[in-house]
PDB file of N, CA, C and O in Angstrom:
ATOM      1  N   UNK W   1       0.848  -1.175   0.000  1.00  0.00           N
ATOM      2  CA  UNK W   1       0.000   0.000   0.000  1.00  0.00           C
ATOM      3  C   UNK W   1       0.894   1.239   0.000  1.00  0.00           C
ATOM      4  O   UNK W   1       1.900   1.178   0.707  1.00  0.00           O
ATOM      5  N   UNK W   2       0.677   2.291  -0.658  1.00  0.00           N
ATOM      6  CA  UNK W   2       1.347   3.080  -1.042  1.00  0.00           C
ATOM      7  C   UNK W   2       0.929   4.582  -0.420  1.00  0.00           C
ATOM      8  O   UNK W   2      -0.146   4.994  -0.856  1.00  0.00           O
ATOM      9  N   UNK W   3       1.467   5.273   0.327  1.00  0.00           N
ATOM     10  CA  UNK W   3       0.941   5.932   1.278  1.00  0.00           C
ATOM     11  C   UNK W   3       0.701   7.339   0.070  1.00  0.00           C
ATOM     12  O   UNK W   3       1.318   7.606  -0.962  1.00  0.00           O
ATOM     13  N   UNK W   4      -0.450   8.020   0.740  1.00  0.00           N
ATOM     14  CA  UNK W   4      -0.965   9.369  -0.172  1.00  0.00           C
ATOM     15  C   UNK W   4      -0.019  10.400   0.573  1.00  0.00           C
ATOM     16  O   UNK W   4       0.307  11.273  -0.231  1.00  0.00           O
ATOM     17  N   UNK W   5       0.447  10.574   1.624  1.00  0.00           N
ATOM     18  CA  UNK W   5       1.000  11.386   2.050  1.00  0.00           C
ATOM     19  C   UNK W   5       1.949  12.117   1.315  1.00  0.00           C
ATOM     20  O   UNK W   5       2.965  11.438   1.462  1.00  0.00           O
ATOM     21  N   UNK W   6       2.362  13.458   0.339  1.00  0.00           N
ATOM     22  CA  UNK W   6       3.770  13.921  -0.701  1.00  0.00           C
ATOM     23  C   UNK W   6       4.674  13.486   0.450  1.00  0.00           C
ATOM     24  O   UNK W   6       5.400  12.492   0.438  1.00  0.00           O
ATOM     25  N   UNK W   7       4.553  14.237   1.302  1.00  0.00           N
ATOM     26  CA  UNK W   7       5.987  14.311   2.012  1.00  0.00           C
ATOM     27  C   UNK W   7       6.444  12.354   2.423  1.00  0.00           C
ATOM     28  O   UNK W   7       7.459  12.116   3.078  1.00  0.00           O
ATOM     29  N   UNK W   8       5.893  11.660   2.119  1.00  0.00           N
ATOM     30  CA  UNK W   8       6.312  10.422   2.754  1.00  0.00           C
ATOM     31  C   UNK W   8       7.046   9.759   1.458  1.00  0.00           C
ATOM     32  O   UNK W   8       6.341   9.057   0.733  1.00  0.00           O
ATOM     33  N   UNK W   9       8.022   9.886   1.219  1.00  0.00           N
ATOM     34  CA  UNK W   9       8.625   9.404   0.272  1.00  0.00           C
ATOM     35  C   UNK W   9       8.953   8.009   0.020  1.00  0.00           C
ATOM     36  O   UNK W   9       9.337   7.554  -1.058  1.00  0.00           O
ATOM     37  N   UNK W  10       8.726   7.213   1.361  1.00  0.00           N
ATOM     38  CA  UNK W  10       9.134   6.146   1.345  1.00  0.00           C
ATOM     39  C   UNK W  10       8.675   4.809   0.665  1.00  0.00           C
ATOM     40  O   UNK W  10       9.372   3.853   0.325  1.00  0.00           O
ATOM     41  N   UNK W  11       7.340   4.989   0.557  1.00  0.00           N
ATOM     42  CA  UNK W  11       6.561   4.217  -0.774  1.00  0.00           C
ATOM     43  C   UNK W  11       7.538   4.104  -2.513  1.00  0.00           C
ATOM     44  O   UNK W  11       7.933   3.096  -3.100  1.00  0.00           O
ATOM     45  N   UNK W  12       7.652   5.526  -2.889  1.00  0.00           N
ATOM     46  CA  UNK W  12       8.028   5.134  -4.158  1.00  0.00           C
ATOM     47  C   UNK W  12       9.528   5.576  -3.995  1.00  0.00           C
ATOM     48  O   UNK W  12      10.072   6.008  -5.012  1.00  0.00           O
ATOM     49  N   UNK W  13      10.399   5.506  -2.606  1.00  0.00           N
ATOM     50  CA  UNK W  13      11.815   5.313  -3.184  1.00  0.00           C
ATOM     51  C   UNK W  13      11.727   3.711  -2.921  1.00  0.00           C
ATOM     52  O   UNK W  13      12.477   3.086  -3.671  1.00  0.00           O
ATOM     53  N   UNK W  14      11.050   2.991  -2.111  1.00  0.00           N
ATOM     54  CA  UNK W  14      11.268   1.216  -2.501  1.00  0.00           C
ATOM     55  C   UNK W  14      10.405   1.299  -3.493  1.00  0.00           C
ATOM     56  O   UNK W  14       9.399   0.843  -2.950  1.00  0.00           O
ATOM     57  N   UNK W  15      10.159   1.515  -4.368  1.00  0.00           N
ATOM     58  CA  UNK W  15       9.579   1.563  -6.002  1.00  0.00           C
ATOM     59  C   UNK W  15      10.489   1.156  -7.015  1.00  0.00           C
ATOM     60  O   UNK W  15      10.710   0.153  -7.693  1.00  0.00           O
ATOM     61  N   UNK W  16      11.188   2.960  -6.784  1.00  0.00           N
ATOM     62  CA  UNK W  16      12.513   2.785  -7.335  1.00  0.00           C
ATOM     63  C   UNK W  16      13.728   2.149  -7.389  1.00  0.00           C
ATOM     64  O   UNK W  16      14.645   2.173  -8.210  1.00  0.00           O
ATOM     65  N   UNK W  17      13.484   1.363  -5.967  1.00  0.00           N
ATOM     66  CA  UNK W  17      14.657   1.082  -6.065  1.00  0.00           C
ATOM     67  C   UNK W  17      14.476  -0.784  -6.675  1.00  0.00           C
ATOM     68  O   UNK W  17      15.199  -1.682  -7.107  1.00  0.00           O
ATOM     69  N   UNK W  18      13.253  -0.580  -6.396  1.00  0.00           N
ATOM     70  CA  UNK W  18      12.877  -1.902  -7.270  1.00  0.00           C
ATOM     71  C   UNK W  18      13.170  -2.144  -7.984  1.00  0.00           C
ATOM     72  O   UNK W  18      13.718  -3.242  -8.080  1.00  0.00           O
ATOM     73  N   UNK W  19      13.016  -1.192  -9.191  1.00  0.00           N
ATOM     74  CA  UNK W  19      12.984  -1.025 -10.634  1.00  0.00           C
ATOM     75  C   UNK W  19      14.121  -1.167 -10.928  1.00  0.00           C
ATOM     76  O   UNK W  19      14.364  -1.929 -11.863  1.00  0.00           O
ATOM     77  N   UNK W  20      15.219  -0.493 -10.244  1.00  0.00           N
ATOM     78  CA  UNK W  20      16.654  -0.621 -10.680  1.00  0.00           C
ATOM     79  C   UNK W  20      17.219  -1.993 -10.132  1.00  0.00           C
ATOM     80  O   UNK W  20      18.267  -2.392 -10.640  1.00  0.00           O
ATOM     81  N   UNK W  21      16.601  -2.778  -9.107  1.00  0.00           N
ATOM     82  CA  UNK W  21      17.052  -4.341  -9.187  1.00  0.00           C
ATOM     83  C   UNK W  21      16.554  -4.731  -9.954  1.00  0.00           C
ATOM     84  O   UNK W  21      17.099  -5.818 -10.150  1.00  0.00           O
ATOM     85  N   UNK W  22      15.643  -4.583 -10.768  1.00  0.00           N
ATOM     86  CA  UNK W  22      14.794  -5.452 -11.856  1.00  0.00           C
ATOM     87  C   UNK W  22      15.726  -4.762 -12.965  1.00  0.00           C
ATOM     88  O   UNK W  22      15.705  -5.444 -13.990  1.00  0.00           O
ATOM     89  N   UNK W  23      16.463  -3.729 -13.074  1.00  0.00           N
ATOM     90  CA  UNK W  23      16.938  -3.211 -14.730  1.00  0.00           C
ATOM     91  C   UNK W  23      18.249  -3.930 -14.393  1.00  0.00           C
ATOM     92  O   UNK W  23      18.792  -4.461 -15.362  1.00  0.00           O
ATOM     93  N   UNK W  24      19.004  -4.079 -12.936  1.00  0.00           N
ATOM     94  CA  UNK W  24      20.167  -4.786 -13.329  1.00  0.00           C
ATOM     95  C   UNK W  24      20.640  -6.551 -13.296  1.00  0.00           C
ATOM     96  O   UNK W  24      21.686  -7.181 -13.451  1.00  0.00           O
ATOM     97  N   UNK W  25      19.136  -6.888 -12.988  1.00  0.00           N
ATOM     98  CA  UNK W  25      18.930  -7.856 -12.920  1.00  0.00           C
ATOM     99  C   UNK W  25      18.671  -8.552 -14.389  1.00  0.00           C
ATOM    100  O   UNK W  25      19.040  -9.720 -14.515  1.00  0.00           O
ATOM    101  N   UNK W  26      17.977  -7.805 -15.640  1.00  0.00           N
ATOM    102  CA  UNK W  26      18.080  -7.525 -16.738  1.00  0.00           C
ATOM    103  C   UNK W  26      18.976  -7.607 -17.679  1.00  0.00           C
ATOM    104  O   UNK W  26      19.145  -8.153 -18.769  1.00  0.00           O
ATOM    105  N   UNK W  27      19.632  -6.736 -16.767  1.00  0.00           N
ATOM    106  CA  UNK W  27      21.321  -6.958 -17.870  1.00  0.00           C
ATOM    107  C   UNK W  27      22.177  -7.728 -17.519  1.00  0.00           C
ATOM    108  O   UNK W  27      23.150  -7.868 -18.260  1.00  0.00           O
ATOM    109  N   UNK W  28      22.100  -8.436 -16.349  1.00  0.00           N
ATOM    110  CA  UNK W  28      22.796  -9.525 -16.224  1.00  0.00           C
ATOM    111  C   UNK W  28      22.017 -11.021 -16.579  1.00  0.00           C
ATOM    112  O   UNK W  28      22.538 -12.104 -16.311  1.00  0.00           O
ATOM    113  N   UNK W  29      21.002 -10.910 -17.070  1.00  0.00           N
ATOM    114  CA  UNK W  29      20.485 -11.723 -18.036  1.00  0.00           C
ATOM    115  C   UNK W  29      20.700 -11.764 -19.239  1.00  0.00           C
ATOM    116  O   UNK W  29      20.194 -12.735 -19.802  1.00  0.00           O
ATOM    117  N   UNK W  30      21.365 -10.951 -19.972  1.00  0.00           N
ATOM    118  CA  UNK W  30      21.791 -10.631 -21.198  1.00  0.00           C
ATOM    119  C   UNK W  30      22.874 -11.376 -21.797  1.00  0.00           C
ATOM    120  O   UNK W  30      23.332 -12.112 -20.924  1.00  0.00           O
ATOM    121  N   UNK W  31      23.484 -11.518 -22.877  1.00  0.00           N
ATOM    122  CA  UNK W  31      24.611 -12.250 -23.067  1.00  0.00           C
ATOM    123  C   UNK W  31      25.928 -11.289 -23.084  1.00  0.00           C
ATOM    124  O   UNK W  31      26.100 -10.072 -23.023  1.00  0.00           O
ATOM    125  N   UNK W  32      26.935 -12.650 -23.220  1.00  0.00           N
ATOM    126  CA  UNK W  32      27.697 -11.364 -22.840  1.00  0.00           C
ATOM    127  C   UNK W  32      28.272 -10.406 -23.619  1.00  0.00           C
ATOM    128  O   UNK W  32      29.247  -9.833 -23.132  1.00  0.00           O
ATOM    129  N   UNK W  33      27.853 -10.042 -24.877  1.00  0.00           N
ATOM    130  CA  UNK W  33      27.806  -9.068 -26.010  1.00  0.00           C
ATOM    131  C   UNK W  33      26.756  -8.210 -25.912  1.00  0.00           C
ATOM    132  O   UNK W  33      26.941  -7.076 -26.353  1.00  0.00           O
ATOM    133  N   UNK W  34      25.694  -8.479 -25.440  1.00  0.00           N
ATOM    134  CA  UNK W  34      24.899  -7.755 -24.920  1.00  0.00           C
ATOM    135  C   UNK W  34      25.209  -6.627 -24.037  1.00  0.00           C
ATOM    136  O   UNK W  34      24.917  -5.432 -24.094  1.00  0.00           O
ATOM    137  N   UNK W  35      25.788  -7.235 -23.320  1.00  0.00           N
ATOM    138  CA  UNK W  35      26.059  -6.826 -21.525  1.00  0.00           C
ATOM    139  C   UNK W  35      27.258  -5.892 -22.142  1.00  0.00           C
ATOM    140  O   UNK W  35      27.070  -4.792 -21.621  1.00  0.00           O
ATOM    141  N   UNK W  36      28.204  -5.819 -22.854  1.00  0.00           N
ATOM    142  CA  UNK W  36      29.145  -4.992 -23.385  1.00  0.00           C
ATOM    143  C   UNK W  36      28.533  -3.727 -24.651  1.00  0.00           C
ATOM    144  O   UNK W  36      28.917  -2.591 -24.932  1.00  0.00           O
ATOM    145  N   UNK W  37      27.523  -4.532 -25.130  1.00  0.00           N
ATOM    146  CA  UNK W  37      27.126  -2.899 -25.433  1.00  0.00           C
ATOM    147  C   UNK W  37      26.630  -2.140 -24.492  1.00  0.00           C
ATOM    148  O   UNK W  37      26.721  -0.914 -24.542  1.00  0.00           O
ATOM    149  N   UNK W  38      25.796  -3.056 -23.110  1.00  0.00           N
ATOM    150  CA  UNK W  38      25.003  -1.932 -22.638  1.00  0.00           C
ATOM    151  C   UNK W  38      26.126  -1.093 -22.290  1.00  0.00           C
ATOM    152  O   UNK W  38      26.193   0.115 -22.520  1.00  0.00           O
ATOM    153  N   UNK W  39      27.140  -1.908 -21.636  1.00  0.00           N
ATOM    154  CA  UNK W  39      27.950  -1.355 -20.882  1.00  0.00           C
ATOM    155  C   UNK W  39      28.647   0.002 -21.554  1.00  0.00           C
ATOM    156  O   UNK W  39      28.891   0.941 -20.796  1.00  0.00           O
ATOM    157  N   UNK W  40      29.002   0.123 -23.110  1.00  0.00           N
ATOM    158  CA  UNK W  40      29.829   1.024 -24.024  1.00  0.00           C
ATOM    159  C   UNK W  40      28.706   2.060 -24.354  1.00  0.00           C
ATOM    160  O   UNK W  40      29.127   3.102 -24.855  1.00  0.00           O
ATOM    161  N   UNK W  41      27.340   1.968 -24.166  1.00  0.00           N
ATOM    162  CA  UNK W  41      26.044   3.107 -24.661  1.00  0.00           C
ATOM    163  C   UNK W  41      26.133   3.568 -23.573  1.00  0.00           C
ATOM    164  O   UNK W  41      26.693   4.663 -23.514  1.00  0.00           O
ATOM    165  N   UNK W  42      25.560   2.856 -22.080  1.00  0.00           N
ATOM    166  CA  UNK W  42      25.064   3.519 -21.293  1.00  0.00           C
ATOM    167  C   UNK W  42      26.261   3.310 -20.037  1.00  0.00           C
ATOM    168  O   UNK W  42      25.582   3.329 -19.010  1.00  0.00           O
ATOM    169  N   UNK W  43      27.144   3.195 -19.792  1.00  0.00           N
ATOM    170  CA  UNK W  43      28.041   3.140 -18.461  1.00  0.00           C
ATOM    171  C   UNK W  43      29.193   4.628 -19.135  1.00  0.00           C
ATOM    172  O   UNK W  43      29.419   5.781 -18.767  1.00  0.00           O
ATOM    173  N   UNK W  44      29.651   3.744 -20.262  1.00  0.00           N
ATOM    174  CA  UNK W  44      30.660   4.724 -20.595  1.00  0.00           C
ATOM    175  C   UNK W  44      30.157   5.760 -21.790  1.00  0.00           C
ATOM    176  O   UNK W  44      30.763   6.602 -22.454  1.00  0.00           O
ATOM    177  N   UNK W  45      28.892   5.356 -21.767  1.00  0.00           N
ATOM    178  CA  UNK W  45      28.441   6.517 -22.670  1.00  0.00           C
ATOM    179  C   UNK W  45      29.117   6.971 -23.836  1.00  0.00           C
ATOM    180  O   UNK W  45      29.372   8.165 -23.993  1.00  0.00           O
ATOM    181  N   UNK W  46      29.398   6.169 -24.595  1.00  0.00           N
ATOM    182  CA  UNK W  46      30.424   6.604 -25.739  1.00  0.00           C
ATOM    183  C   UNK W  46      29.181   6.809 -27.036  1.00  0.00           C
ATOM    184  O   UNK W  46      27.990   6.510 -26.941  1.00  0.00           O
ATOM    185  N   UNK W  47      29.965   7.474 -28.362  1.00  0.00           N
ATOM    186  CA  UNK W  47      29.087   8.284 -29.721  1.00  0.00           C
ATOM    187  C   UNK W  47      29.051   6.834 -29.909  1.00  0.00           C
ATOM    188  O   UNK W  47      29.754   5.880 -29.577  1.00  0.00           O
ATOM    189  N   UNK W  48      28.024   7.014 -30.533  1.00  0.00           N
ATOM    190  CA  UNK W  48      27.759   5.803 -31.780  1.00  0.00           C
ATOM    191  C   UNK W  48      28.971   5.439 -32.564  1.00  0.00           C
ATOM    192  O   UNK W  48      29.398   4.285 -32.589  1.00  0.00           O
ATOM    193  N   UNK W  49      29.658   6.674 -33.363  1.00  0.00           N
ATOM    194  CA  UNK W  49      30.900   6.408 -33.718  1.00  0.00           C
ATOM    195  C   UNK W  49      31.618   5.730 -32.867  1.00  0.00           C
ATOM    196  O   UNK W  49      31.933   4.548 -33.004  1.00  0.00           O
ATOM    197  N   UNK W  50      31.861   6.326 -32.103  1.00  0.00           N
ATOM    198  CA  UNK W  50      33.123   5.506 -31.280  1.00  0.00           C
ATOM    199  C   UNK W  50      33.113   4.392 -30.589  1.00  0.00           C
ATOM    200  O   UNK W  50      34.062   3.810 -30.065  1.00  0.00           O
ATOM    201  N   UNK W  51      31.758   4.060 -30.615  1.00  0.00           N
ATOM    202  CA  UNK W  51      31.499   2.424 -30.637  1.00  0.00           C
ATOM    203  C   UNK W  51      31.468   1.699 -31.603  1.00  0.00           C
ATOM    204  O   UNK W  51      31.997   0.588 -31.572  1.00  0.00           O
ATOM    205  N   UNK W  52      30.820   2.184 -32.706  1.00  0.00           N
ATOM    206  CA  UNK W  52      31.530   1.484 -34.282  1.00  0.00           C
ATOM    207  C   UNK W  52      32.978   1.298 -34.178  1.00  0.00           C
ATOM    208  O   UNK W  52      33.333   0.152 -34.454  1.00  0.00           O
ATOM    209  N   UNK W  53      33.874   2.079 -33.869  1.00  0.00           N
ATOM    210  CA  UNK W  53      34.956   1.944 -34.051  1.00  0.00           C
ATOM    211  C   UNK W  53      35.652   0.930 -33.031  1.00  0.00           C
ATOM    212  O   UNK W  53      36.456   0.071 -33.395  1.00  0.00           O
ATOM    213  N   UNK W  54      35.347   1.083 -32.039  1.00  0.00           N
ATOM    214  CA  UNK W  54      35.698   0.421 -31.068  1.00  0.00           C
ATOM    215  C   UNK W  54      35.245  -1.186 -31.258  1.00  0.00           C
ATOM    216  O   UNK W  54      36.001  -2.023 -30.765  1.00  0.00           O
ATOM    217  N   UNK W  55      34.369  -1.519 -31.762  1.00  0.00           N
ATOM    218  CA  UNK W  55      33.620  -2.594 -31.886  1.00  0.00           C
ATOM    219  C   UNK W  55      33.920  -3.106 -33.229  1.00  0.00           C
ATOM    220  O   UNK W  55      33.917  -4.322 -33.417  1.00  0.00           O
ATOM    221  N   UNK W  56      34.151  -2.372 -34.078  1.00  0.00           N
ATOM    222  CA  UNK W  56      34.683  -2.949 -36.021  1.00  0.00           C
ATOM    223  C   UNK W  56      33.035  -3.042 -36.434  1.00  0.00           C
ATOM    224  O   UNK W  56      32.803  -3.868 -37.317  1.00  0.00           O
ATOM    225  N   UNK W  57      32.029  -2.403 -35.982  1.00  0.00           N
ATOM    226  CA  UNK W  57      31.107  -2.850 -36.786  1.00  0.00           C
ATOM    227  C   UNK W  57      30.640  -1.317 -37.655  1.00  0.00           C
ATOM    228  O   UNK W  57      31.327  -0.311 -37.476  1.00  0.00           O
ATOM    229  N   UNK W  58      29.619  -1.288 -38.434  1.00  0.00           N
ATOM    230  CA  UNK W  58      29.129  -0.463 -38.987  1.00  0.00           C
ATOM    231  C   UNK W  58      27.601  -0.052 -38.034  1.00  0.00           C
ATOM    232  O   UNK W  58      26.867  -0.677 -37.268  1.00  0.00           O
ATOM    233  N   UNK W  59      27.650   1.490 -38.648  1.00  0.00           N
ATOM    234  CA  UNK W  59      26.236   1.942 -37.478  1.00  0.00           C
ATOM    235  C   UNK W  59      25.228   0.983 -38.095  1.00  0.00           C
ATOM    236  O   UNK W  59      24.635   0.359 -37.215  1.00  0.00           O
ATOM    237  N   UNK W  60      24.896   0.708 -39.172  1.00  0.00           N
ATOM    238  CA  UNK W  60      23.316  -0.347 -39.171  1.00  0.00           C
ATOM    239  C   UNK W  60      23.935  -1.318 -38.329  1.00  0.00           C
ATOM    240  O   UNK W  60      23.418  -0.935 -37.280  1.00  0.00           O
ATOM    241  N   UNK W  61      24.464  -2.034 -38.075  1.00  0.00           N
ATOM    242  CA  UNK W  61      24.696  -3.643 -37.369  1.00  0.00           C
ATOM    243  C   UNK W  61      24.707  -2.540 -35.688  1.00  0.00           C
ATOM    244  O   UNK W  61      24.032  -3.112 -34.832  1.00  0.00           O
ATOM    245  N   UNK W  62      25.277  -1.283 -35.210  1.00  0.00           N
ATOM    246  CA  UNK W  62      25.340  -0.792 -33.889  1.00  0.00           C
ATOM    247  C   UNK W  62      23.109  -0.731 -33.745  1.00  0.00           C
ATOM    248  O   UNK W  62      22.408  -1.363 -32.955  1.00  0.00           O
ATOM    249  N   UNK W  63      22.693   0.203 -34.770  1.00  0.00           N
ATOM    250  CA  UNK W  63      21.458   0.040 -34.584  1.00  0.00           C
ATOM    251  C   UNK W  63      20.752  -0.685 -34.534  1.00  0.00           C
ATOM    252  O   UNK W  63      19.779  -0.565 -33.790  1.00  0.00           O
ATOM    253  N   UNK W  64      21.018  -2.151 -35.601  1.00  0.00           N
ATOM    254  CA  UNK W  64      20.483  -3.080 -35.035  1.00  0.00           C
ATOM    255  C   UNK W  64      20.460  -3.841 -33.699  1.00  0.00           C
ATOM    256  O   UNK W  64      19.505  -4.214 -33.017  1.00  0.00           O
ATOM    257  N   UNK W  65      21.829  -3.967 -33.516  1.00  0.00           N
ATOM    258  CA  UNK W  65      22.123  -4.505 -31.958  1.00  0.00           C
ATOM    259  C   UNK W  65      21.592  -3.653 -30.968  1.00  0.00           C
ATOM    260  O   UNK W  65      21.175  -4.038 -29.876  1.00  0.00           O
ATOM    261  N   UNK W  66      21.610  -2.733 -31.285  1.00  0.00           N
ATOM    262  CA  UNK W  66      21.021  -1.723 -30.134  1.00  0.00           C
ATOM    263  C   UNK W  66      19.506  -1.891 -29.998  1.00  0.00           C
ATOM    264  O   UNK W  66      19.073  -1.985 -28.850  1.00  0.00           O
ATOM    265  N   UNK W  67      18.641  -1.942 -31.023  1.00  0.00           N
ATOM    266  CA  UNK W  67      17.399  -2.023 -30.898  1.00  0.00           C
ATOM    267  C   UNK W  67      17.141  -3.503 -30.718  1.00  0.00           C
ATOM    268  O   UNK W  67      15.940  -3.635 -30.953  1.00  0.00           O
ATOM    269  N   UNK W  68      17.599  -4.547 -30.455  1.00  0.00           N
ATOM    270  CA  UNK W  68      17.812  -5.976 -30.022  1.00  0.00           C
ATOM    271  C   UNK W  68      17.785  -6.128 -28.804  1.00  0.00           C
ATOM    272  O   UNK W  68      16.923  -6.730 -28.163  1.00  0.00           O
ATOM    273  N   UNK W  69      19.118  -5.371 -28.241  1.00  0.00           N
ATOM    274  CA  UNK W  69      18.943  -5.141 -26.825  1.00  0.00           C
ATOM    275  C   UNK W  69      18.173  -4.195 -26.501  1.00  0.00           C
ATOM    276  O   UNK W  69      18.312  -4.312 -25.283  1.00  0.00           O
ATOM    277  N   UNK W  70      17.332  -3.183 -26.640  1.00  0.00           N
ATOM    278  CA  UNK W  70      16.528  -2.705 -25.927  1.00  0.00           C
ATOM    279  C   UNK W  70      15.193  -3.529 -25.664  1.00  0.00           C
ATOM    280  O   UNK W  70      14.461  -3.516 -24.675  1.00  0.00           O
ATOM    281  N   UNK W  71      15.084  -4.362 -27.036  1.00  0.00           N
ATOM    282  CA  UNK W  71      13.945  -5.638 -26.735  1.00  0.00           C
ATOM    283  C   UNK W  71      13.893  -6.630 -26.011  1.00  0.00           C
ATOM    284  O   UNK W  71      12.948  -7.322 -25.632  1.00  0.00           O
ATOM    285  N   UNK W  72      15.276  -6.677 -25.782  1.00  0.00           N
ATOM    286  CA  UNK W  72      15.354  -7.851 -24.629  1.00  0.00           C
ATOM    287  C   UNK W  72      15.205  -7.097 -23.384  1.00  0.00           C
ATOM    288  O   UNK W  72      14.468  -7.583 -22.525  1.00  0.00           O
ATOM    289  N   UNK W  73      15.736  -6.091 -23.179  1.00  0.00           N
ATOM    290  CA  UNK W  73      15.457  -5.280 -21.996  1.00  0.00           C
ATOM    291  C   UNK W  73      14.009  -5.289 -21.786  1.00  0.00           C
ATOM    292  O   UNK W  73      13.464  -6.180 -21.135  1.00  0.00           O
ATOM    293  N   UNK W  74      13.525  -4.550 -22.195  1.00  0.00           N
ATOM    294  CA  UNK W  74      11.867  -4.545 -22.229  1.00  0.00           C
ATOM    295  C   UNK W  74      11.076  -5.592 -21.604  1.00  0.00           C
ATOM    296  O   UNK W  74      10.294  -5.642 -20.654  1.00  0.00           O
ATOM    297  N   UNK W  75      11.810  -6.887 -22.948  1.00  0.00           N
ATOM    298  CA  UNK W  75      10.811  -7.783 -22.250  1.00  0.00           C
ATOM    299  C   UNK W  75      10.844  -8.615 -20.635  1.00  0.00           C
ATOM    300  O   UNK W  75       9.953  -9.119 -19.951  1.00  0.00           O
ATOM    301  N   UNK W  76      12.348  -8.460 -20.449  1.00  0.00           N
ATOM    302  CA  UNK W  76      12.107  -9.192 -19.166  1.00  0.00           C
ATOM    303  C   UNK W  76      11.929  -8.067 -18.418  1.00  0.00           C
ATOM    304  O   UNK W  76      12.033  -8.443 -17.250  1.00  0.00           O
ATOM    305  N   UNK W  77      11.710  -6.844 -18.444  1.00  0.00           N
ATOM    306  CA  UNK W  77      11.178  -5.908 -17.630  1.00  0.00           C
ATOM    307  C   UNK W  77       9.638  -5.719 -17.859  1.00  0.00           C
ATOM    308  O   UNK W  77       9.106  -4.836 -17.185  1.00  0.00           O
ATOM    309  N   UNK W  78       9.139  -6.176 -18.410  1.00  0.00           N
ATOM    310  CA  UNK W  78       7.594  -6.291 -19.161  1.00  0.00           C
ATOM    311  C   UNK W  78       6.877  -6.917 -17.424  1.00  0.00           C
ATOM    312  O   UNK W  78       7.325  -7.896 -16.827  1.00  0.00           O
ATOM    313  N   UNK W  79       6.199  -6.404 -17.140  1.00  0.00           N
ATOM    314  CA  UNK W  79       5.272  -7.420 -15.678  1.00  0.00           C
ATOM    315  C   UNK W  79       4.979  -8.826 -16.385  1.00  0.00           C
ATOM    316  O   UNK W  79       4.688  -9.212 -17.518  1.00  0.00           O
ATOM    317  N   UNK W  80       5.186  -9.336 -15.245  1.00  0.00           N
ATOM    318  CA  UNK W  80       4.282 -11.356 -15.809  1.00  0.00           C
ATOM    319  C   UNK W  80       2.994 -10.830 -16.068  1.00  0.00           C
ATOM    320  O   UNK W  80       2.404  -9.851 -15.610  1.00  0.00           O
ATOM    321  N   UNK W  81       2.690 -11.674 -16.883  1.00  0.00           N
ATOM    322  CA  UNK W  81       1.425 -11.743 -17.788  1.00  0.00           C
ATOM    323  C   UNK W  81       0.976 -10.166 -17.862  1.00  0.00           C
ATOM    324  O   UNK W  81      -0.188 -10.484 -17.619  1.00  0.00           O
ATOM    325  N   UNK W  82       0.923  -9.210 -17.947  1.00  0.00           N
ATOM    326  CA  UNK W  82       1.179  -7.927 -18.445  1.00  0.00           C
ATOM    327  C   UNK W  82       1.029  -7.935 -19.959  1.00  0.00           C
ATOM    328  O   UNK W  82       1.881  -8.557 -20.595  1.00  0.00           O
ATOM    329  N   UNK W  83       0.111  -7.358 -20.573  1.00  0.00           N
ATOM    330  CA  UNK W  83       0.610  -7.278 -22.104  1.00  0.00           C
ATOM    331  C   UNK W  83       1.438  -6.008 -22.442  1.00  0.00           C
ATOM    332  O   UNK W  83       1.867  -6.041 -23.595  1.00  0.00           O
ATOM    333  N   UNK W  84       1.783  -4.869 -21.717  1.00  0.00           N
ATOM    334  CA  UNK W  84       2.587  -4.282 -22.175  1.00  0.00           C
ATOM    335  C   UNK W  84       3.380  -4.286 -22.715  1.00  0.00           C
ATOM    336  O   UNK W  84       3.968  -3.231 -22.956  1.00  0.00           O
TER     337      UNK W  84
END
């Protein structure tokens, strides 16, 4: 139960902090090429370029992989039986 009170924050920071065991719980479900792009987009935050480069691939194969893994993300972040 999730308290109405603004000032009671404590409802949706264990929300949040849910969510972020469920997102890294996520990526360590991933393979481990997976787990190295997330890691080169979103840890070290590098250009698209410089993950092409870094990686030898071309941006369609970075966009594809990228939009691959965001689907896998999704889905095991999707609720059980949830159609979202």
């Amino acid at each position: 139960m999730t308290s109405t009170d603004p000032s009671d924050t404590t409802g949706s920071s264990i929300e949040v902090l849910d969510r972020l065991m469920d997102a890294k719980r996520a990526v360590s479900a991933l393979s481990p090429s997976d787990q190295e792009l997330f890691a080169l987009i979103y840890d070290q935050q590098l250009s698209q370029d410089e993950l092409c480069e870094r990686l030898g691939i071309s941006a369609q194969t970075y966009q594809q992989r990228k939009s691959r893994l965001l689907r896998r993300l999704a889905q095991f972040l999707r609720p059980q039986g949830g159609t979202a």
